[in-house]
Short mmCIF file of C-alpha atoms in Angstrom, two decimals:
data_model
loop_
_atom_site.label_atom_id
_atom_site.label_comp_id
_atom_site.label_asym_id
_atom_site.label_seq_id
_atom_site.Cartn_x
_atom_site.Cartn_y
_atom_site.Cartn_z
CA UNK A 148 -22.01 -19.51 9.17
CA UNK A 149 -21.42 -15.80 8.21
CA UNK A 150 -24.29 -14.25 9.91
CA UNK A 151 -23.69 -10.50 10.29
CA UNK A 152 -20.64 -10.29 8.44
CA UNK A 153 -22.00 -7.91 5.61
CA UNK A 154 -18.82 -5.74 4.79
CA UNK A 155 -16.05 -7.40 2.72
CA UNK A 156 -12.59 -6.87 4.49
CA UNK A 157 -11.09 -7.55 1.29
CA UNK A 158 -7.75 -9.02 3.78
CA UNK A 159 -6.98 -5.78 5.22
CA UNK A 160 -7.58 -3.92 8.93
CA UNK A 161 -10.33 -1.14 8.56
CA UNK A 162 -7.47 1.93 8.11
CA UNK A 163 -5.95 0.47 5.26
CA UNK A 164 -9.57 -0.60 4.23
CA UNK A 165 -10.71 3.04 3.87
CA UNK A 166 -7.93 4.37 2.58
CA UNK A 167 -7.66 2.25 -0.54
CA UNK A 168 -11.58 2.58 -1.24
CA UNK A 169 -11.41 6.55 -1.05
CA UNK A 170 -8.49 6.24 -3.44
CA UNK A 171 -9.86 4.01 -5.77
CA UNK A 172 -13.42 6.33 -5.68
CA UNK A 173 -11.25 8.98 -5.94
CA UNK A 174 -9.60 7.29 -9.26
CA UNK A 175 -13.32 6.04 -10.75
CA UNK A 176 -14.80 10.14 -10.61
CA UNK A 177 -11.83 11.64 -11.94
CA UNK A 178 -11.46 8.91 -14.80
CA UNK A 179 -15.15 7.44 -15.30
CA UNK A 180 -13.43 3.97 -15.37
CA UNK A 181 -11.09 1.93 -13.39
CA UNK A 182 -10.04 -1.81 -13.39
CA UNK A 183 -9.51 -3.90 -10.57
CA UNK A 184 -10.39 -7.34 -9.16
CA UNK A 185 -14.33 -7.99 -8.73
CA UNK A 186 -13.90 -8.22 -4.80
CA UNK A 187 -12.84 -4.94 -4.56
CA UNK A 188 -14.99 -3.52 -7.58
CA UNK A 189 -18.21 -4.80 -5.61
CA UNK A 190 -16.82 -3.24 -2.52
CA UNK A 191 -16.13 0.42 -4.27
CA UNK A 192 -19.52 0.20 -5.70
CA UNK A 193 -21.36 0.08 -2.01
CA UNK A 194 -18.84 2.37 -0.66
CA UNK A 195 -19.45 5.16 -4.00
CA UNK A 196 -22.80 4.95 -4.73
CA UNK A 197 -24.12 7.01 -1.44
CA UNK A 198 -21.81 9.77 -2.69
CA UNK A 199 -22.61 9.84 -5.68
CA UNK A 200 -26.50 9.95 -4.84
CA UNK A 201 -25.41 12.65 -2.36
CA UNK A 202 -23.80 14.33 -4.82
CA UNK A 203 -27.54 15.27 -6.28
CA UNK A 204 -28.30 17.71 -4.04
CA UNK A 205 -25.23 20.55 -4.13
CA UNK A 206 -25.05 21.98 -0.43
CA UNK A 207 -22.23 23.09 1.38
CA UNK A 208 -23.61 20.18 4.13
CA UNK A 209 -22.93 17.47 1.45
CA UNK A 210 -20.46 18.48 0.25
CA UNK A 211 -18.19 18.73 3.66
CA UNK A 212 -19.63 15.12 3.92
CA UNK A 213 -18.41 13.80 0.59
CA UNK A 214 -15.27 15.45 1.46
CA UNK A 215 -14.79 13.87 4.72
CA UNK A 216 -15.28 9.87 2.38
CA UNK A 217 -13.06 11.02 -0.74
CA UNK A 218 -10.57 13.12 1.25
CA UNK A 219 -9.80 14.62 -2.02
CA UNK A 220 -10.57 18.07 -3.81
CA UNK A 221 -10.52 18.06 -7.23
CA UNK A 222 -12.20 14.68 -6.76
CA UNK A 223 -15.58 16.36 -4.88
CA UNK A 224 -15.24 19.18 -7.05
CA UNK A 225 -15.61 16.91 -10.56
CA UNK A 226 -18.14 14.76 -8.84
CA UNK A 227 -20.87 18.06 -8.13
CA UNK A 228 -20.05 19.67 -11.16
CA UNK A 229 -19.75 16.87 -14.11
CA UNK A 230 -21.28 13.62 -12.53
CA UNK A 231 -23.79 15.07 -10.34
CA UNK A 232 -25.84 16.68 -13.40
CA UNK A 233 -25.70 13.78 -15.17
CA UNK A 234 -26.95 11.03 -13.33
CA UNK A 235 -29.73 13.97 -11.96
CA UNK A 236 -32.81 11.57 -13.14
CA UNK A 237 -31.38 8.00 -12.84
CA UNK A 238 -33.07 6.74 -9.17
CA UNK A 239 -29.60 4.19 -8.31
CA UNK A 240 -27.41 1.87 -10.36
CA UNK A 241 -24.78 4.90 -11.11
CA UNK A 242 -21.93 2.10 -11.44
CA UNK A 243 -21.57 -1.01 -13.19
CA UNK A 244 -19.02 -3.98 -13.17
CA UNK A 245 -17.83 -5.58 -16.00
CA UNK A 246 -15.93 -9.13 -15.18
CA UNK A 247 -13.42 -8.96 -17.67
CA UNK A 248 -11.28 -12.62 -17.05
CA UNK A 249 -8.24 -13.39 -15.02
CA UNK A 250 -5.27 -11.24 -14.47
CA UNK A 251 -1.79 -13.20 -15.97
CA UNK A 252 0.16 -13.10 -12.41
CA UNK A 253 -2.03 -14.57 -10.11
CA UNK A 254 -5.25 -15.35 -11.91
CA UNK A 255 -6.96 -13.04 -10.07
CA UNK A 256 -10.29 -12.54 -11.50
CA UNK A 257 -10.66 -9.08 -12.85
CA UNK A 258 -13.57 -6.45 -13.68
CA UNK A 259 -13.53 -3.11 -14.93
CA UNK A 260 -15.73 -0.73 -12.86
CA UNK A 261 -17.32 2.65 -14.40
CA UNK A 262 -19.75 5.38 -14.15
CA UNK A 263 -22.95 3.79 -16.36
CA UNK A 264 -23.82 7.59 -18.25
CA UNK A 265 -20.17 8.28 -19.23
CA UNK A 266 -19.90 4.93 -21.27
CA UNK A 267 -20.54 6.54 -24.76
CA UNK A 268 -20.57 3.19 -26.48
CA UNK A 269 -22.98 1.61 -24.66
CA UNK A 270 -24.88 4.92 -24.57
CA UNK A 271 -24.95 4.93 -28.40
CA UNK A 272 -25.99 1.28 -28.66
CA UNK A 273 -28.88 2.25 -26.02
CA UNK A 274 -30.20 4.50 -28.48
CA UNK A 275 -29.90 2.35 -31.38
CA UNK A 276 -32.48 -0.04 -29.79
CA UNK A 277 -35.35 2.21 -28.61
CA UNK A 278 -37.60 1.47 -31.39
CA UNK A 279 -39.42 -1.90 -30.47
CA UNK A 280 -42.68 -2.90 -32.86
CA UNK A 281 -46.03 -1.92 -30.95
CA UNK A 282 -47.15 -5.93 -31.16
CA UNK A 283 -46.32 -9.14 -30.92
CA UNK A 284 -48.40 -9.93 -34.01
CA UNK A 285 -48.06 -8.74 -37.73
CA UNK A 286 -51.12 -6.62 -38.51
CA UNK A 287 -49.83 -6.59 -42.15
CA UNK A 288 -51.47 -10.10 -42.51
CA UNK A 289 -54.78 -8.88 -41.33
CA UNK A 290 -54.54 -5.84 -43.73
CA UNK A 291 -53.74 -8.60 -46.65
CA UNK A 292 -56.57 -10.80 -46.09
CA UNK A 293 -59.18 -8.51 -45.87
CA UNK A 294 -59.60 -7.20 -49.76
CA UNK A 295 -58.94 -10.92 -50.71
CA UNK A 296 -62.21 -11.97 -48.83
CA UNK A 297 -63.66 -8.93 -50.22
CA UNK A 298 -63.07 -9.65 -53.79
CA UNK A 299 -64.29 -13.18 -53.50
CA UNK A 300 -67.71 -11.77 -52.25
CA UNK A 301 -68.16 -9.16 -55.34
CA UNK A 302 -67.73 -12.05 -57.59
#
């Protein structure tokens, strides 16, 4: 049974643990975009999504507390300036993972792991699909068969 065991270890002591997942958040603000194996993409996304969402509000107070997860200036310093004005409105979801098969080595199953509003394709196909018809059903039809019963009554 794995009652209370919430955190993935991902096989390494706590150290070690913390070190690699302020490197690789680190890595995802700087380049929008990282790959890695699922395990430790799920794991990055619990451990960088309360920074980013502190990251909303610019205070010296969050920022000192960002500082203390990412250990990492130019890191903080992209994530209130760039990300932080662009994720503004979204309530959550600022990452997404993208399983992208099994790496050659050791068949380790990989995913690529980025910021959601700094993926310009999928941005551009978001747009592409906002128009949605009003109905279900094709008013056209009705529109149709209304002079035709109208011209069979005037004759």
């Amino acid at each position: 049974m794995r009652h209370n065991k919430a955190i993935n270890h991902l096989g390494r002591k706590s150290g070690h643990r913390k070190a690699m997942l302020a490197n690789m958040a680190t890595s995802l603000i700087l380049h929008k975009r990282i790959q890695t194996t699922v395990a430790k993409a799920k794991a990055l996304q619990v451990y960088v999504e309360p920074l980013i969402t502190k990251s909303k509000e610019d205070t010296t107070h969050s920022r000192r507390i960002v500082f203390s997860y990412l250990k990492n200036k130019e890191a903080v310093t992209e994530l209130f300036r760039t990300v932080a004005p662009k994720i503004s409105e979204r309530p959550g979801g600022y990452t997404r993972v993208l399983k992208t098969g099994f790496r050659q080595g050791d068949a380790a199953d990989m995913a690529l792991i980025e910021l959601v509003d700094f993926n310009e394709a999928a941005l551009a196909a978001g747009k592409k699909e906002t128009k949605k018809p009003a109905t279900r059903r094709s008013r056209a039809k009705k529109a149709e068969a209304a002079p035709a019963v109208e011209e069979a009554k005037a004759e």
